[in-house]
Tab-separated table of C-alpha atoms in Angstrom:
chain	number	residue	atom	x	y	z
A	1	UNK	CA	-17.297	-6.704	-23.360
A	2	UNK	CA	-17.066	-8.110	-19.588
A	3	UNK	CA	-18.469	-11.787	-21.500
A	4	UNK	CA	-15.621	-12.240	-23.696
A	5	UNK	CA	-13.102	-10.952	-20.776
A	6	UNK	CA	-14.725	-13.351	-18.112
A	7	UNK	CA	-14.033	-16.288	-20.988
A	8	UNK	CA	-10.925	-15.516	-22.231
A	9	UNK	CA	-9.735	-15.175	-18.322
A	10	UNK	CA	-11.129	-19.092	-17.846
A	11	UNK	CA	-9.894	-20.302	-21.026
A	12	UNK	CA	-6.560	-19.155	-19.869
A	13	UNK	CA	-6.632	-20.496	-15.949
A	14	UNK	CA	-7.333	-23.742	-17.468
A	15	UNK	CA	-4.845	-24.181	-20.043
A	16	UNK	CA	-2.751	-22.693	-17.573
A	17	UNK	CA	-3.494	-25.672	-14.938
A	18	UNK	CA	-3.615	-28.344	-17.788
A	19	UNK	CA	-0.368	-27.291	-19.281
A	20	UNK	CA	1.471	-26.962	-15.779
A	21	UNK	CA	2.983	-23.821	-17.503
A	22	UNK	CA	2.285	-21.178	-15.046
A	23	UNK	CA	3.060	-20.613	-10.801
A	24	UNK	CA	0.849	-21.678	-8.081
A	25	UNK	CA	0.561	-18.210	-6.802
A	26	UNK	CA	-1.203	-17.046	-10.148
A	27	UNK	CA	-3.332	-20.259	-9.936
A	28	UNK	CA	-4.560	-19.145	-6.821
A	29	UNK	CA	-4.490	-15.550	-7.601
A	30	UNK	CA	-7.512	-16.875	-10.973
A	31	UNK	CA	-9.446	-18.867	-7.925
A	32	UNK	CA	-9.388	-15.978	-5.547
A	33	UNK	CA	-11.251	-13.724	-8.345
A	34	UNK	CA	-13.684	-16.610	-9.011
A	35	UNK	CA	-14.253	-16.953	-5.504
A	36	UNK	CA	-15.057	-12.718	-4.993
A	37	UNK	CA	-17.338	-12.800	-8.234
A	38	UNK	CA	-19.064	-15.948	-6.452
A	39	UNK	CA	-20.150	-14.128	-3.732
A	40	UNK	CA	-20.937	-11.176	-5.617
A	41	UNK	CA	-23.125	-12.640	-7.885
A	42	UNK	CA	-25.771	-13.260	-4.689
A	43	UNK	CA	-26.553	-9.514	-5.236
A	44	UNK	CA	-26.194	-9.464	-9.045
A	45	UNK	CA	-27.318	-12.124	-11.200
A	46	UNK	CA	-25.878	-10.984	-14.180
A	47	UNK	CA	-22.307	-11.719	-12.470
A	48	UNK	CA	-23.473	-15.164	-12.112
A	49	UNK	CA	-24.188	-15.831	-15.972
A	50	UNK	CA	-20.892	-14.224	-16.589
A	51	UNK	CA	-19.044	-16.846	-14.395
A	52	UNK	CA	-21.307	-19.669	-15.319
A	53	UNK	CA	-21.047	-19.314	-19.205
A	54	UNK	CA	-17.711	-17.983	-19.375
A	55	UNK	CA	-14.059	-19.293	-16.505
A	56	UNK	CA	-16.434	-22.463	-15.557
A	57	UNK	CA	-17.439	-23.413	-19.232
A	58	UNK	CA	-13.548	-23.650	-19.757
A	59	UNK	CA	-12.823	-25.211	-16.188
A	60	UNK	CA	-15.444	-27.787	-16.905
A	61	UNK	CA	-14.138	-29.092	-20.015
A	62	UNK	CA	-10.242	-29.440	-18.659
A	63	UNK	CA	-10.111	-32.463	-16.224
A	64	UNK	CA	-7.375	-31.737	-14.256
A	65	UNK	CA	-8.754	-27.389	-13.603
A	66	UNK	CA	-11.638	-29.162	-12.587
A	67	UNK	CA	-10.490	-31.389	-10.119
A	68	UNK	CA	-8.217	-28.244	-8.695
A	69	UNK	CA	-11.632	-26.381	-8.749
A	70	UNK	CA	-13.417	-28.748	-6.623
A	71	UNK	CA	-10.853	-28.026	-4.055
A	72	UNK	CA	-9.921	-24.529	-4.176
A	73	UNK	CA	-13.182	-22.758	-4.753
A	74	UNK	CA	-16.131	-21.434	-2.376
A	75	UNK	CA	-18.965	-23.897	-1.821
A	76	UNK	CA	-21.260	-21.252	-4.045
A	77	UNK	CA	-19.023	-21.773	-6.615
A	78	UNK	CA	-19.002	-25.310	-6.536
A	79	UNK	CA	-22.307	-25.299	-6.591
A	80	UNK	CA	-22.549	-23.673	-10.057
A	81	UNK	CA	-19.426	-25.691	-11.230
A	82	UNK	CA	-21.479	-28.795	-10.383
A	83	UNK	CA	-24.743	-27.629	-11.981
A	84	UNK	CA	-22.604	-27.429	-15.300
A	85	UNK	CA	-21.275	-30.888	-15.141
A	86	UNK	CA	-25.044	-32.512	-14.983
């Protein structure tokens, strides 16, 4: 199921950043893919749900993945970062 895949992949780029326990380049690697389903999810809402209540659920809830988020990801993706945190 792409819901539980999309989750599990956030859960683990989180811990990941919170735990300082894997490289930068696979950091970057987890925002890049957030980043391409961000601008594919302009054509296909479902895509959006999938990164809104799966990776950014997990992102929001870790305080320093979502400071790194703020910085790193596309402005569309920030946008639906920030409507979680409200």
């Amino acid at each position: 199921d792409d819901y539980f895949l999309y989750s599990r992949f956030g859960q683990y780029l989180a811990r990941a950043i919170e735990q300082r326990r894997t490289s930068r380049e696979k950091i970057n690697r987890g925002f890049t893919v957030l980043n391409k389903m961000a601008a594919a999810s302009a054509r296909h809402p479902r895509i959006r749900q999938m990164m809104v209540s799966g990776p950014l659920e997990y992102i929001v809830d870790a305080p320093k993945a979502r400071e790194l988020a703020r910085k790193r990801l596309s402005p569309t993706a920030q946008g639906y970062l920030e409507s979680l945190c409200e």
